[in-house]
């Protein structure tokens, strides 16, 4: 059995919570895209932990995998592993596997993300975790993979190959690059040594598990409208966040998929810039934010909140091929009178029940009461 879970909106629909609930029914849980731009809060023995890269389901029994389509900051991962083990949640290589081809987020990716945002005339509002620049390197064939940092000689050769162009890029954005890279290179070598025992081939593991009749859950990060191809460009993340991406990024055939679960929040939120047709600016938006605890797990930014948006969900069902839906945070609406939903958009004097193909930038919501 192979199940894919994705967010149907702009992320933060509560995917992590649903994965945690289902985790005991699965043998493997695989994270397939994104990086530490994602965030997920877990509560264990009364303590709250914020996780960004360790897959959800950590409190249950299944083996956790990080697939090759993820961009991983290895320092963040080590920090999370250490923090969990200090709290008696021990992560060993038996418990966690990371694909050898996983892209590594390098210090220059984070610097470039910061510089990129600072020099843009219109901000995207990224999480400044270096995500876009790490994926750019993958496409440009300049990425550093986990198997590189676990081999000191190979890593140093790779750095000397790609660093000059990064320095040029930084200079062109008005920043003098750090002259002493020895320090962080050695730090990464140390981190690579720690991560070596976790190396695996995720596609091989998942395909074998499925052939043995085991149950695999693929956990998406972010949400459908942050998808690099189908989202609200340019206000998107740099990976494919929809269900089909699980097959490509893990390396399994589409015929293996059994079900696709869409996580749908009873209202809508978005962090960062970009269109949000049903956004509420006044008291009701503030109330949803406070009641729903709508603050970014990664950046702490207040999330923009709005009424439930049916046109977006209709398209999301198509993009992901949902076979099931989980509705989350319905309780946050308790006491609100009336509760409203957007059933269509008004755009260029016409009514659209499905988002118009141009863009949703200037769509006005048609709001009904429940
Ligand atoms: P990046 O992924 O850091 O490049 O950010 C691009 C956009 O995606 C920004 O608007 C972020 O706020 C948004 N974003 C990235 N990750 C998440 C997430 O996990 N939840 C919600 N929004 C996210
Ligand atoms: Mg989140």
Short mmCIF file of N, CA and C in Angstrom, two decimals, residues 241-339:
data_model
loop_
_atom_site.label_atom_id
_atom_site.label_comp_id
_atom_site.label_asym_id
_atom_site.label_seq_id
_atom_site.Cartn_x
_atom_site.Cartn_y
_atom_site.Cartn_z
N UNK A 241 5.05 20.38 -5.17
CA UNK A 241 4.43 20.02 -3.89
C UNK A 241 3.20 19.13 -4.07
N UNK A 242 2.84 18.82 -5.32
CA UNK A 242 1.61 18.04 -5.54
C UNK A 242 1.92 16.54 -5.54
N UNK A 243 0.85 15.73 -5.55
CA UNK A 243 1.01 14.30 -5.29
C UNK A 243 1.93 13.59 -6.29
N UNK A 244 1.82 13.94 -7.58
CA UNK A 244 2.66 13.27 -8.57
C UNK A 244 4.14 13.40 -8.28
N UNK A 245 4.48 14.46 -7.58
CA UNK A 245 5.88 14.72 -7.23
C UNK A 245 6.45 13.60 -6.34
N UNK A 246 5.58 12.95 -5.58
CA UNK A 246 6.05 11.88 -4.69
C UNK A 246 6.69 10.76 -5.50
N UNK A 247 6.07 10.41 -6.64
CA UNK A 247 6.61 9.32 -7.46
C UNK A 247 7.97 9.71 -8.05
N UNK A 248 8.02 10.88 -8.65
CA UNK A 248 9.27 11.35 -9.27
C UNK A 248 10.38 11.47 -8.24
N UNK A 249 10.05 12.10 -7.13
CA UNK A 249 11.09 12.40 -6.15
C UNK A 249 11.55 11.20 -5.34
N UNK A 250 10.66 10.24 -5.14
CA UNK A 250 11.07 9.04 -4.40
C UNK A 250 11.70 8.03 -5.37
N UNK A 251 11.16 8.03 -6.60
CA UNK A 251 11.66 7.04 -7.56
C UNK A 251 10.84 5.77 -7.52
N UNK A 252 9.50 5.93 -7.64
CA UNK A 252 8.63 4.76 -7.79
C UNK A 252 7.68 5.02 -8.95
N UNK A 253 7.14 3.96 -9.52
CA UNK A 253 6.22 4.10 -10.65
C UNK A 253 4.84 4.54 -10.19
N UNK A 254 4.13 5.34 -11.02
CA UNK A 254 2.81 5.84 -10.61
C UNK A 254 1.77 4.76 -10.36
N UNK A 255 1.96 3.57 -10.94
CA UNK A 255 0.97 2.50 -10.73
C UNK A 255 1.01 1.94 -9.33
N UNK A 256 2.05 2.29 -8.58
CA UNK A 256 2.16 1.82 -7.20
C UNK A 256 1.25 2.57 -6.24
N UNK A 257 0.75 3.74 -6.65
CA UNK A 257 0.01 4.59 -5.71
C UNK A 257 -1.37 3.99 -5.40
N UNK A 258 -1.69 3.86 -4.11
CA UNK A 258 -2.97 3.32 -3.69
C UNK A 258 -3.97 4.43 -3.41
N UNK A 259 -3.54 5.44 -2.66
CA UNK A 259 -4.47 6.52 -2.32
C UNK A 259 -3.72 7.83 -2.12
N UNK A 260 -4.48 8.92 -2.30
CA UNK A 260 -3.90 10.26 -2.13
C UNK A 260 -4.80 11.04 -1.19
N UNK A 261 -4.25 11.43 -0.06
CA UNK A 261 -5.04 12.14 0.95
C UNK A 261 -4.72 13.63 0.89
N UNK A 262 -5.77 14.43 0.76
CA UNK A 262 -5.59 15.88 0.75
C UNK A 262 -5.91 16.46 2.11
N UNK A 263 -5.02 17.26 2.62
CA UNK A 263 -5.30 17.92 3.91
C UNK A 263 -5.87 19.30 3.60
N UNK A 264 -7.06 19.53 4.15
CA UNK A 264 -7.82 20.74 3.85
C UNK A 264 -8.15 21.44 5.16
N UNK A 265 -7.70 22.65 5.31
CA UNK A 265 -8.04 23.40 6.52
C UNK A 265 -9.39 24.08 6.32
N UNK A 266 -10.17 24.22 7.38
CA UNK A 266 -11.55 24.73 7.28
C UNK A 266 -11.61 26.22 6.93
N UNK A 267 -10.46 26.86 6.91
CA UNK A 267 -10.35 28.23 6.41
C UNK A 267 -9.03 28.25 5.65
N UNK A 268 -8.53 29.38 5.26
CA UNK A 268 -7.29 29.35 4.48
C UNK A 268 -6.24 30.26 5.10
N UNK A 269 -4.97 29.87 4.97
CA UNK A 269 -3.89 30.74 5.44
C UNK A 269 -2.77 30.76 4.42
N UNK A 270 -1.97 31.78 4.50
CA UNK A 270 -0.80 31.88 3.63
C UNK A 270 0.28 32.66 4.38
N UNK A 271 1.53 32.21 4.29
CA UNK A 271 2.65 32.97 4.87
C UNK A 271 3.46 33.54 3.73
N UNK A 272 3.93 34.75 3.87
CA UNK A 272 4.70 35.37 2.79
C UNK A 272 3.76 36.08 1.83
N UNK A 273 4.33 36.55 0.73
CA UNK A 273 3.54 37.36 -0.21
C UNK A 273 2.76 36.47 -1.17
N UNK A 274 1.95 37.12 -2.03
CA UNK A 274 1.21 36.39 -3.07
C UNK A 274 -0.29 36.48 -2.88
N UNK A 275 -1.05 36.16 -3.96
CA UNK A 275 -2.50 36.34 -3.90
C UNK A 275 -3.19 35.39 -2.92
N UNK A 276 -4.22 35.92 -2.28
CA UNK A 276 -5.05 35.14 -1.36
C UNK A 276 -6.45 35.76 -1.44
N UNK A 277 -7.25 35.33 -2.44
CA UNK A 277 -8.50 36.03 -2.73
C UNK A 277 -9.45 36.22 -1.55
N UNK A 278 -9.50 35.28 -0.61
CA UNK A 278 -10.49 35.40 0.48
C UNK A 278 -9.88 36.01 1.75
N UNK A 279 -8.71 36.64 1.61
CA UNK A 279 -8.03 37.17 2.80
C UNK A 279 -8.92 38.13 3.59
N UNK A 280 -8.86 37.98 4.92
CA UNK A 280 -9.63 38.85 5.83
C UNK A 280 -8.66 39.77 6.54
N UNK A 281 -8.87 41.08 6.40
CA UNK A 281 -7.90 42.01 7.00
C UNK A 281 -8.30 42.49 8.39
N UNK A 282 -9.56 42.38 8.72
CA UNK A 282 -10.02 42.95 9.99
C UNK A 282 -10.04 41.99 11.15
N UNK A 283 -11.01 42.19 11.98
CA UNK A 283 -11.15 41.48 13.24
C UNK A 283 -11.29 39.95 13.05
N UNK A 284 -12.06 39.55 12.02
CA UNK A 284 -12.29 38.11 11.81
C UNK A 284 -10.99 37.40 11.46
N UNK A 285 -10.16 38.05 10.62
CA UNK A 285 -8.86 37.47 10.27
C UNK A 285 -7.99 37.33 11.50
N UNK A 286 -8.00 38.36 12.35
CA UNK A 286 -7.19 38.32 13.59
C UNK A 286 -7.67 37.20 14.50
N UNK A 287 -8.98 37.02 14.53
CA UNK A 287 -9.55 35.99 15.40
C UNK A 287 -9.14 34.59 14.92
N UNK A 288 -9.20 34.38 13.59
CA UNK A 288 -8.78 33.08 13.05
C UNK A 288 -7.32 32.83 13.40
N UNK A 289 -6.49 33.87 13.26
CA UNK A 289 -5.06 33.74 13.52
C UNK A 289 -4.81 33.38 14.98
N UNK A 290 -5.50 34.08 15.89
CA UNK A 290 -5.28 33.82 17.32
C UNK A 290 -5.81 32.45 17.73
N UNK A 291 -7.04 32.16 17.33
CA UNK A 291 -7.66 30.88 17.70
C UNK A 291 -6.91 29.69 17.08
N UNK A 292 -6.45 29.89 15.84
CA UNK A 292 -5.82 28.78 15.13
C UNK A 292 -4.31 28.70 15.37
N UNK A 293 -3.78 29.64 16.14
CA UNK A 293 -2.31 29.66 16.36
C UNK A 293 -1.58 29.78 15.03
N UNK A 294 -2.07 30.69 14.19
CA UNK A 294 -1.54 30.79 12.83
C UNK A 294 -0.30 31.68 12.75
N UNK A 295 0.79 31.13 13.23
CA UNK A 295 2.09 31.79 13.15
C UNK A 295 3.08 30.76 12.60
N UNK A 296 3.93 31.18 11.66
CA UNK A 296 4.83 30.24 10.99
C UNK A 296 5.70 29.46 11.96
N UNK A 297 5.83 28.15 11.74
CA UNK A 297 6.67 27.31 12.60
C UNK A 297 8.14 27.62 12.35
N UNK A 298 8.47 27.99 11.12
CA UNK A 298 9.86 28.21 10.76
C UNK A 298 10.30 29.64 11.02
N UNK A 299 9.44 30.60 10.67
CA UNK A 299 9.87 32.00 10.75
C UNK A 299 9.14 32.78 11.84
N UNK A 300 8.08 32.20 12.40
CA UNK A 300 7.30 32.90 13.43
C UNK A 300 6.41 34.00 12.86
N UNK A 301 6.40 34.15 11.53
CA UNK A 301 5.60 35.22 10.94
C UNK A 301 4.10 34.95 11.12
N UNK A 302 3.31 36.01 11.35
CA UNK A 302 1.86 35.80 11.41
C UNK A 302 1.36 35.34 10.04
N UNK A 303 0.49 34.33 10.02
CA UNK A 303 -0.06 33.88 8.73
C UNK A 303 -1.26 34.75 8.36
N UNK A 304 -1.38 35.02 7.08
CA UNK A 304 -2.56 35.74 6.59
C UNK A 304 -3.72 34.73 6.58
N UNK A 305 -4.90 35.17 7.01
CA UNK A 305 -6.02 34.23 7.13
C UNK A 305 -7.21 34.69 6.30
N UNK A 306 -8.00 33.72 5.83
CA UNK A 306 -9.19 34.07 5.04
C UNK A 306 -10.22 32.96 5.09
N UNK A 307 -11.37 33.22 4.46
CA UNK A 307 -12.44 32.22 4.40
C UNK A 307 -12.04 31.05 3.50
N UNK A 308 -12.70 29.95 3.71
CA UNK A 308 -12.51 28.74 2.90
C UNK A 308 -12.75 29.07 1.42
N UNK A 309 -11.90 28.52 0.55
CA UNK A 309 -11.91 28.88 -0.86
C UNK A 309 -12.18 27.63 -1.73
N UNK A 310 -13.46 27.48 -2.18
CA UNK A 310 -13.82 26.31 -2.98
C UNK A 310 -13.18 26.27 -4.36
N UNK A 311 -13.09 27.40 -5.11
CA UNK A 311 -12.43 27.32 -6.42
C UNK A 311 -11.02 26.71 -6.30
N UNK A 312 -10.28 27.15 -5.28
CA UNK A 312 -8.92 26.60 -5.12
C UNK A 312 -8.97 25.11 -4.81
N UNK A 313 -9.92 24.69 -3.97
CA UNK A 313 -9.99 23.27 -3.62
C UNK A 313 -10.36 22.42 -4.85
N UNK A 314 -11.27 22.96 -5.69
CA UNK A 314 -11.67 22.19 -6.89
C UNK A 314 -10.44 21.91 -7.75
N UNK A 315 -9.60 22.91 -7.92
CA UNK A 315 -8.41 22.72 -8.76
C UNK A 315 -7.40 21.79 -8.07
N UNK A 316 -7.33 21.93 -6.76
CA UNK A 316 -6.41 21.10 -5.97
C UNK A 316 -6.75 19.61 -6.10
N UNK A 317 -8.05 19.32 -6.13
CA UNK A 317 -8.50 17.92 -6.28
C UNK A 317 -7.99 17.39 -7.63
N UNK A 318 -8.06 18.20 -8.65
CA UNK A 318 -7.54 17.79 -9.96
C UNK A 318 -6.03 17.62 -9.94
N UNK A 319 -5.34 18.61 -9.39
CA UNK A 319 -3.87 18.58 -9.45
C UNK A 319 -3.28 17.39 -8.70
N UNK A 320 -3.97 16.98 -7.64
CA UNK A 320 -3.44 15.90 -6.80
C UNK A 320 -4.13 14.56 -7.00
N UNK A 321 -5.32 14.57 -7.58
CA UNK A 321 -6.09 13.32 -7.72
C UNK A 321 -6.47 12.75 -6.37
N UNK A 322 -6.97 13.61 -5.47
CA UNK A 322 -7.30 13.13 -4.13
C UNK A 322 -8.34 12.01 -4.16
N UNK A 323 -8.09 10.99 -3.36
CA UNK A 323 -9.07 9.93 -3.18
C UNK A 323 -9.76 10.09 -1.82
N UNK A 324 -9.14 10.88 -0.94
CA UNK A 324 -9.69 11.14 0.39
C UNK A 324 -9.31 12.55 0.82
N UNK A 325 -10.11 13.09 1.70
CA UNK A 325 -9.80 14.43 2.22
C UNK A 325 -9.90 14.41 3.74
N UNK A 326 -8.97 15.10 4.40
CA UNK A 326 -9.06 15.28 5.85
C UNK A 326 -9.28 16.76 6.11
N UNK A 327 -10.38 17.08 6.77
CA UNK A 327 -10.69 18.47 7.09
C UNK A 327 -10.13 18.79 8.47
N UNK A 328 -9.30 19.82 8.56
CA UNK A 328 -8.65 20.13 9.85
C UNK A 328 -9.11 21.49 10.38
N UNK A 329 -8.92 21.64 11.65
CA UNK A 329 -9.12 22.92 12.35
C UNK A 329 -10.54 23.49 12.24
N UNK A 330 -11.50 22.62 12.09
CA UNK A 330 -12.89 23.06 12.05
C UNK A 330 -13.26 23.75 13.36
N UNK A 331 -12.66 23.27 14.45
CA UNK A 331 -12.97 23.82 15.78
C UNK A 331 -12.60 25.30 15.91
N UNK A 332 -11.64 25.75 15.07
CA UNK A 332 -11.22 27.15 15.15
C UNK A 332 -12.37 28.09 14.78
N UNK A 333 -13.33 27.56 14.00
CA UNK A 333 -14.46 28.38 13.56
C UNK A 333 -15.57 28.49 14.61
N UNK A 334 -15.43 27.73 15.69
CA UNK A 334 -16.47 27.71 16.74
C UNK A 334 -16.78 29.14 17.22
N UNK A 335 -18.07 29.43 17.27
CA UNK A 335 -18.49 30.73 17.80
C UNK A 335 -18.55 31.83 16.75
N UNK A 336 -17.98 31.58 15.58
CA UNK A 336 -18.04 32.60 14.52
C UNK A 336 -19.42 32.61 13.89
N UNK A 337 -20.05 33.75 13.82
CA UNK A 337 -21.38 33.84 13.20
C UNK A 337 -21.40 35.06 12.30
N UNK A 338 -21.68 34.92 11.02
CA UNK A 338 -21.82 33.66 10.32
C UNK A 338 -20.45 33.13 9.89
N UNK A 339 -20.43 31.84 9.55
CA UNK A 339 -19.23 31.26 8.94
C UNK A 339 -19.43 31.37 7.43
#
